[in-house]
mmCIF file of C-alpha atoms in Angstrom:
data_model
loop_
_atom_site.group_PDB
_atom_site.id
_atom_site.type_symbol
_atom_site.label_atom_id
_atom_site.label_comp_id
_atom_site.label_asym_id
_atom_site.label_seq_id
_atom_site.Cartn_x
_atom_site.Cartn_y
_atom_site.Cartn_z
ATOM 1 C CA MET S 1 -4.527 -8.325 -18.739
ATOM 2 C CA LEU S 2 -0.984 -9.025 -17.927
ATOM 3 C CA SER S 3 -0.337 -13.083 -18.620
ATOM 4 C CA LEU S 4 1.888 -14.722 -15.406
ATOM 5 C CA GLN S 5 4.846 -14.533 -18.083
ATOM 6 C CA CYS S 6 4.436 -10.748 -18.517
ATOM 7 C CA LEU S 7 4.768 -9.713 -14.429
ATOM 8 C CA PRO S 8 8.230 -8.203 -13.607
ATOM 9 C CA PRO S 9 10.043 -10.146 -10.992
ATOM 10 C CA PHE S 10 9.454 -10.024 -7.111
ATOM 11 C CA PHE S 11 5.325 -9.694 -7.943
ATOM 12 C CA ILE S 12 2.936 -12.041 -5.820
ATOM 13 C CA SER S 13 -0.222 -12.712 -7.613
ATOM 14 C CA VAL S 14 -3.180 -13.379 -5.780
ATOM 15 C CA PRO S 15 -5.712 -16.238 -6.915
ATOM 16 C CA ASN S 16 -9.307 -16.069 -7.566
ATOM 17 C CA ARG S 17 -11.194 -17.170 -4.715
ATOM 18 C CA SER S 18 -13.280 -19.353 -7.022
ATOM 19 C CA THR S 19 -10.729 -21.222 -8.862
ATOM 20 C CA ASN S 20 -7.403 -23.104 -7.304
ATOM 21 C CA SER S 21 -5.494 -21.773 -10.599
ATOM 22 C CA CYS S 22 -2.922 -18.846 -10.533
ATOM 23 C CA SER S 23 -4.579 -15.641 -10.985
ATOM 24 C CA THR S 24 -3.142 -13.088 -13.572
ATOM 25 C CA ALA S 25 -3.413 -10.671 -11.498
ATOM 26 C CA PRO S 26 -5.276 -7.687 -13.556
ATOM 27 C CA LEU S 27 -3.975 -4.194 -12.726
ATOM 28 C CA ARG S 28 -6.291 -1.855 -14.345
ATOM 29 C CA ALA S 29 -10.472 -1.600 -14.296
ATOM 30 C CA THR S 30 -11.793 -4.128 -16.805
ATOM 31 C CA SER S 31 -14.078 -3.531 -19.862
ATOM 32 C CA ASP S 32 -17.058 -4.046 -17.661
ATOM 33 C CA PHE S 33 -16.476 -1.183 -15.621
ATOM 34 C CA ALA S 34 -15.522 1.051 -18.530
ATOM 35 C CA ALA S 35 -18.996 0.470 -20.515
ATOM 36 C CA SER S 36 -20.836 3.223 -18.986
ATOM 37 C CA PRO S 37 -20.026 6.477 -17.639
ATOM 38 C CA SER S 38 -21.936 6.306 -14.728
ATOM 39 C CA THR S 39 -20.395 3.265 -13.473
ATOM 40 C CA PRO S 40 -17.895 4.051 -10.334
ATOM 41 C CA ILE S 41 -14.288 4.281 -11.057
ATOM 42 C CA PRO S 42 -11.517 2.168 -9.535
ATOM 43 C CA ARG S 43 -9.971 3.425 -6.303
ATOM 44 C CA ARG S 44 -6.432 1.679 -6.044
ATOM 45 C CA LEU S 45 -5.062 1.685 -2.664
ATOM 46 C CA ILE S 46 -1.463 0.738 -1.605
ATOM 47 C CA LEU S 47 -0.790 -0.424 1.953
ATOM 48 C CA LEU S 48 3.011 -0.254 2.520
ATOM 49 C CA ARG S 49 4.640 -1.773 5.406
ATOM 50 C CA HIS S 50 7.970 0.627 6.326
ATOM 51 C CA ALA S 51 11.312 -1.134 5.104
ATOM 52 C CA HIS S 52 13.550 -2.949 7.451
ATOM 53 C CA SER S 53 14.829 -0.605 10.103
ATOM 54 C CA SER S 54 18.005 -0.379 12.040
ATOM 55 C CA TRP S 55 18.526 -1.526 15.897
ATOM 56 C CA ASP S 56 22.096 -0.398 15.867
ATOM 57 C CA ASP S 57 21.597 2.676 18.344
ATOM 58 C CA ILE S 58 19.861 1.348 21.056
ATOM 59 C CA SER S 59 19.160 4.498 22.614
ATOM 60 C CA LEU S 60 16.706 5.823 19.796
ATOM 61 C CA ARG S 61 13.076 5.472 20.212
ATOM 62 C CA ASP S 62 11.255 3.099 18.206
ATOM 63 C CA HIS S 63 9.691 5.882 16.547
ATOM 64 C CA ASP S 64 13.298 7.071 15.687
ATOM 65 C CA ARG S 65 14.732 4.274 14.750
ATOM 66 C CA PRO S 66 15.990 5.015 10.708
ATOM 67 C CA LEU S 67 16.136 2.182 7.954
ATOM 68 C CA SER S 68 19.120 0.107 7.834
ATOM 69 C CA LYS S 69 21.161 0.116 4.590
ATOM 70 C CA THR S 70 18.907 -3.361 3.603
ATOM 71 C CA GLY S 71 16.094 -1.454 4.222
ATOM 72 C CA GLN S 72 17.053 1.572 1.921
ATOM 73 C CA ALA S 73 17.972 -1.023 -1.021
ATOM 74 C CA ASP S 74 14.582 -2.519 -0.423
ATOM 75 C CA ALA S 75 12.495 0.369 -0.450
ATOM 76 C CA ALA S 76 14.079 1.378 -3.807
ATOM 77 C CA LYS S 77 13.401 -1.867 -5.467
ATOM 78 C CA VAL S 78 9.814 -1.970 -4.416
ATOM 79 C CA ALA S 79 9.275 1.366 -5.660
ATOM 80 C CA GLN S 80 10.468 0.326 -8.928
ATOM 81 C CA ILE S 81 8.181 -2.757 -8.790
ATOM 82 C CA LEU S 82 5.255 -0.469 -8.112
ATOM 83 C CA SER S 83 6.310 1.859 -11.125
ATOM 84 C CA SER S 84 6.740 -1.130 -13.514
ATOM 85 C CA LEU S 85 3.170 -2.247 -12.385
ATOM 86 C CA GLY S 86 1.540 1.127 -13.156
ATOM 87 C CA TRP S 87 0.417 1.239 -9.502
ATOM 88 C CA LEU S 88 2.131 5.343 -8.786
ATOM 89 C CA PRO S 89 0.276 7.029 -6.070
ATOM 90 C CA GLN S 90 -1.264 10.699 -6.318
ATOM 91 C CA LEU S 91 -1.685 10.998 -2.715
ATOM 92 C CA ILE S 92 0.843 9.526 0.024
ATOM 93 C CA LEU S 93 -0.091 8.943 3.654
ATOM 94 C CA SER S 94 2.241 8.067 5.874
ATOM 95 C CA SER S 95 3.611 7.562 9.411
ATOM 96 C CA ASP S 96 5.474 10.205 10.738
ATOM 97 C CA ALA S 97 8.524 8.045 12.156
ATOM 98 C CA THR S 98 11.514 8.044 10.708
ATOM 99 C CA ARG S 99 11.744 4.657 9.316
ATOM 100 C CA THR S 100 8.295 5.411 7.320
ATOM 101 C CA ARG S 101 9.953 8.680 6.101
ATOM 102 C CA GLU S 102 13.112 7.196 5.396
ATOM 103 C CA THR S 103 11.042 4.284 3.132
ATOM 104 C CA LEU S 104 9.431 6.903 1.596
ATOM 105 C CA LYS S 105 12.720 8.869 0.601
ATOM 106 C CA SER S 106 14.264 5.912 -0.854
ATOM 107 C CA MET S 107 11.521 5.490 -3.319
ATOM 108 C CA GLN S 108 11.282 9.066 -4.093
ATOM 109 C CA ALA S 109 15.493 8.924 -4.881
ATOM 110 C CA GLN S 110 14.328 5.851 -6.906
ATOM 111 C CA VAL S 111 11.347 6.891 -8.968
ATOM 112 C CA ASP S 112 10.545 10.416 -9.827
ATOM 113 C CA GLU S 113 6.994 10.051 -10.220
ATOM 114 C CA PHE S 114 6.631 9.473 -6.309
ATOM 115 C CA MET S 115 8.296 12.770 -5.532
ATOM 116 C CA GLU S 116 5.041 14.283 -7.843
ATOM 117 C CA ALA S 117 2.426 13.040 -5.274
ATOM 118 C CA ASN S 118 1.012 15.264 -2.638
ATOM 119 C CA VAL S 119 2.437 13.964 0.684
ATOM 120 C CA HIS S 120 1.075 13.893 4.147
ATOM 121 C CA PHE S 121 2.721 12.563 7.223
ATOM 122 C CA ILE S 122 -0.177 11.192 9.592
ATOM 123 C CA PRO S 123 1.341 10.731 13.441
ATOM 124 C CA SER S 124 -1.554 8.475 14.445
ATOM 125 C CA PHE S 125 -0.860 6.050 11.851
ATOM 126 C CA TYR S 126 2.308 4.852 14.247
ATOM 127 C CA SER S 127 0.038 4.694 17.403
ATOM 128 C CA ILE S 128 -2.969 3.301 16.049
ATOM 129 C CA ALA S 129 -1.090 0.162 14.205
ATOM 130 C CA ALA S 130 -0.270 -1.177 17.934
ATOM 131 C CA MET S 131 -4.441 -1.299 18.396
ATOM 132 C CA ASP S 132 -6.250 -4.324 17.707
ATOM 133 C CA GLY S 133 -8.594 -4.128 15.021
ATOM 134 C CA GLN S 134 -8.879 -0.503 14.638
ATOM 135 C CA THR S 135 -6.198 0.641 11.817
ATOM 136 C CA ALA S 136 -8.909 -0.267 8.717
ATOM 137 C CA GLU S 137 -11.398 2.267 10.346
ATOM 138 C CA HIS S 138 -8.843 4.805 10.783
ATOM 139 C CA LEU S 139 -6.967 4.620 7.263
ATOM 140 C CA GLN S 140 -10.768 5.072 6.061
ATOM 141 C CA ASN S 141 -11.400 8.134 8.178
ATOM 142 C CA ILE S 142 -7.994 9.471 6.998
ATOM 143 C CA ILE S 143 -8.102 8.364 3.509
ATOM 144 C CA SER S 144 -11.756 10.526 3.082
ATOM 145 C CA LYS S 145 -10.059 13.462 4.930
ATOM 146 C CA TYR S 146 -7.390 13.828 2.561
ATOM 147 C CA SER S 147 -8.425 12.284 -0.932
ATOM 148 C CA THR S 148 -10.696 13.997 -3.631
ATOM 149 C CA PRO S 149 -12.635 12.276 -6.289
ATOM 150 C CA ASP S 150 -10.054 12.681 -8.942
ATOM 151 C CA ILE S 151 -7.393 10.801 -7.242
ATOM 152 C CA SER S 152 -7.580 7.330 -8.237
ATOM 153 C CA THR S 153 -4.265 5.665 -6.262
ATOM 154 C CA ILE S 154 -3.236 6.484 -2.844
ATOM 155 C CA MET S 155 -0.602 4.638 -0.907
ATOM 156 C CA CYS S 156 -0.680 4.355 2.989
ATOM 157 C CA MET S 157 2.792 3.848 4.573
ATOM 158 C CA GLY S 158 2.698 2.312 8.225
ATOM 159 C CA HIS S 159 3.348 -0.400 10.418
ATOM 160 C CA ASN S 160 2.484 -3.663 11.832
ATOM 161 C CA LYS S 161 0.294 -5.190 13.474
ATOM 162 C CA GLY S 162 -2.085 -2.710 11.889
ATOM 163 C CA TRP S 163 -1.289 -2.651 8.507
ATOM 164 C CA GLU S 164 -1.689 -6.733 8.221
ATOM 165 C CA GLU S 165 -4.971 -6.290 9.717
ATOM 166 C CA ALA S 166 -6.382 -3.317 7.792
ATOM 167 C CA ALA S 167 -5.088 -5.387 4.624
ATOM 168 C CA SER S 168 -6.923 -8.319 5.616
ATOM 169 C CA MET S 169 -10.158 -7.264 6.672
ATOM 170 C CA LEU S 170 -10.874 -4.855 3.564
ATOM 171 C CA SER S 171 -9.965 -7.803 1.390
ATOM 172 C CA GLY S 172 -11.137 -10.785 3.392
ATOM 173 C CA ALA S 173 -8.375 -12.413 3.029
ATOM 174 C CA SER S 174 -5.298 -13.247 5.163
ATOM 175 C CA VAL S 175 -2.641 -11.076 4.328
ATOM 176 C CA LYS S 176 0.362 -10.605 5.632
ATOM 177 C CA LEU S 177 3.253 -7.946 5.249
ATOM 178 C CA LYS S 178 6.967 -8.371 6.062
ATOM 179 C CA THR S 179 9.069 -5.498 5.971
ATOM 180 C CA CYS S 180 8.803 -3.376 2.726
ATOM 181 C CA ASN S 181 5.754 -5.438 1.497
ATOM 182 C CA ALA S 182 2.757 -3.760 0.016
ATOM 183 C CA ALA S 183 -0.809 -5.026 -0.372
ATOM 184 C CA LEU S 184 -2.609 -3.735 -3.752
ATOM 185 C CA LEU S 185 -6.220 -3.231 -3.396
ATOM 186 C CA GLN S 186 -8.859 -2.082 -5.394
ATOM 187 C CA ALA S 187 -12.486 -1.135 -5.205
ATOM 188 C CA PHE S 188 -14.859 0.788 -7.111
ATOM 189 C CA GLY S 189 -16.381 4.237 -6.396
ATOM 190 C CA ASN S 190 -17.287 7.525 -7.749
ATOM 191 C CA SER S 191 -15.281 8.784 -4.542
ATOM 192 C CA TRP S 192 -13.367 7.108 -2.031
ATOM 193 C CA GLU S 193 -16.122 7.200 0.335
ATOM 194 C CA GLU S 194 -18.202 5.480 -1.767
ATOM 195 C CA ALA S 195 -15.785 2.853 -2.536
ATOM 196 C CA PHE S 196 -15.528 2.316 1.110
ATOM 197 C CA ALA S 197 -19.471 2.574 1.443
ATOM 198 C CA LEU S 198 -19.861 -0.069 -1.108
ATOM 199 C CA SER S 199 -17.282 -2.634 -0.843
ATOM 200 C CA GLY S 200 -17.295 -2.836 2.826
ATOM 201 C CA PRO S 201 -15.312 -5.159 5.105
ATOM 202 C CA GLY S 202 -13.976 -7.722 2.831
ATOM 203 C CA GLY S 203 -14.623 -6.102 -0.498
ATOM 204 C CA TRP S 204 -11.765 -4.712 -1.775
ATOM 205 C CA LYS S 205 -10.192 -7.152 -4.314
ATOM 206 C CA LEU S 206 -6.552 -7.975 -3.363
ATOM 207 C CA GLU S 207 -4.960 -7.612 -6.802
ATOM 208 C CA GLY S 208 -1.257 -8.668 -5.349
ATOM 209 C CA LEU S 209 1.389 -8.680 -3.042
ATOM 210 C CA VAL S 210 4.556 -6.452 -3.468
ATOM 211 C CA ALA S 211 8.094 -7.612 -2.086
ATOM 212 C CA PRO S 212 11.594 -6.706 -2.528
ATOM 213 C CA ASP S 213 12.815 -10.329 -3.101
ATOM 214 C CA SER S 214 10.087 -12.681 -4.368
ATOM 215 C CA SER S 215 9.028 -13.881 -7.314
ATOM 216 C CA ILE S 216 6.449 -16.558 -6.030
ATOM 217 C CA CYS S 217 3.068 -16.832 -7.392
ATOM 218 C CA VAL S 218 0.515 -17.990 -4.841
#
């Protein structure tokens, strides 16, 4: 388990709900879960909001707005942080909006392992994020559709307000996601469907929040 001093910059660790002290943010399955081969394995879910977008061209539809230069730099930083933490997705499910596509492109340019992930662009991720309280269930359905039992880490890329709502609903915590912020969630199951079924709403552990410009422990 990483100590707080060993955490890379820009990682916001999340406190244990039973204590007021700062969590050391365990990032891997503990020995308790490794004791038996029949024990469900960890499933790690990264919910990433797109990086900062540009409003320079007011003629563009919202769906088509590109990243700003700040957004490109932030996406590269977050990719490096996730790599340092060992949270590298094998499957990436992303909104098809230009700003999410370009966020992923900047991350892939920074960290080669993001190029190795299987990527699917999901048009409904753009629209569902604007609908009250529907994103978490939609994410579960899409993850169940595209995942396989051998995949342990999935990153879903999208938009607010839905991504904040989904992170909060799954973890039972109040999660705020600014642009290019990621919530790191973990549950256990022999499949992704089982992980969702066993955890239920509020049962995913919020391991931490990643941001491009923060080193705050909360």
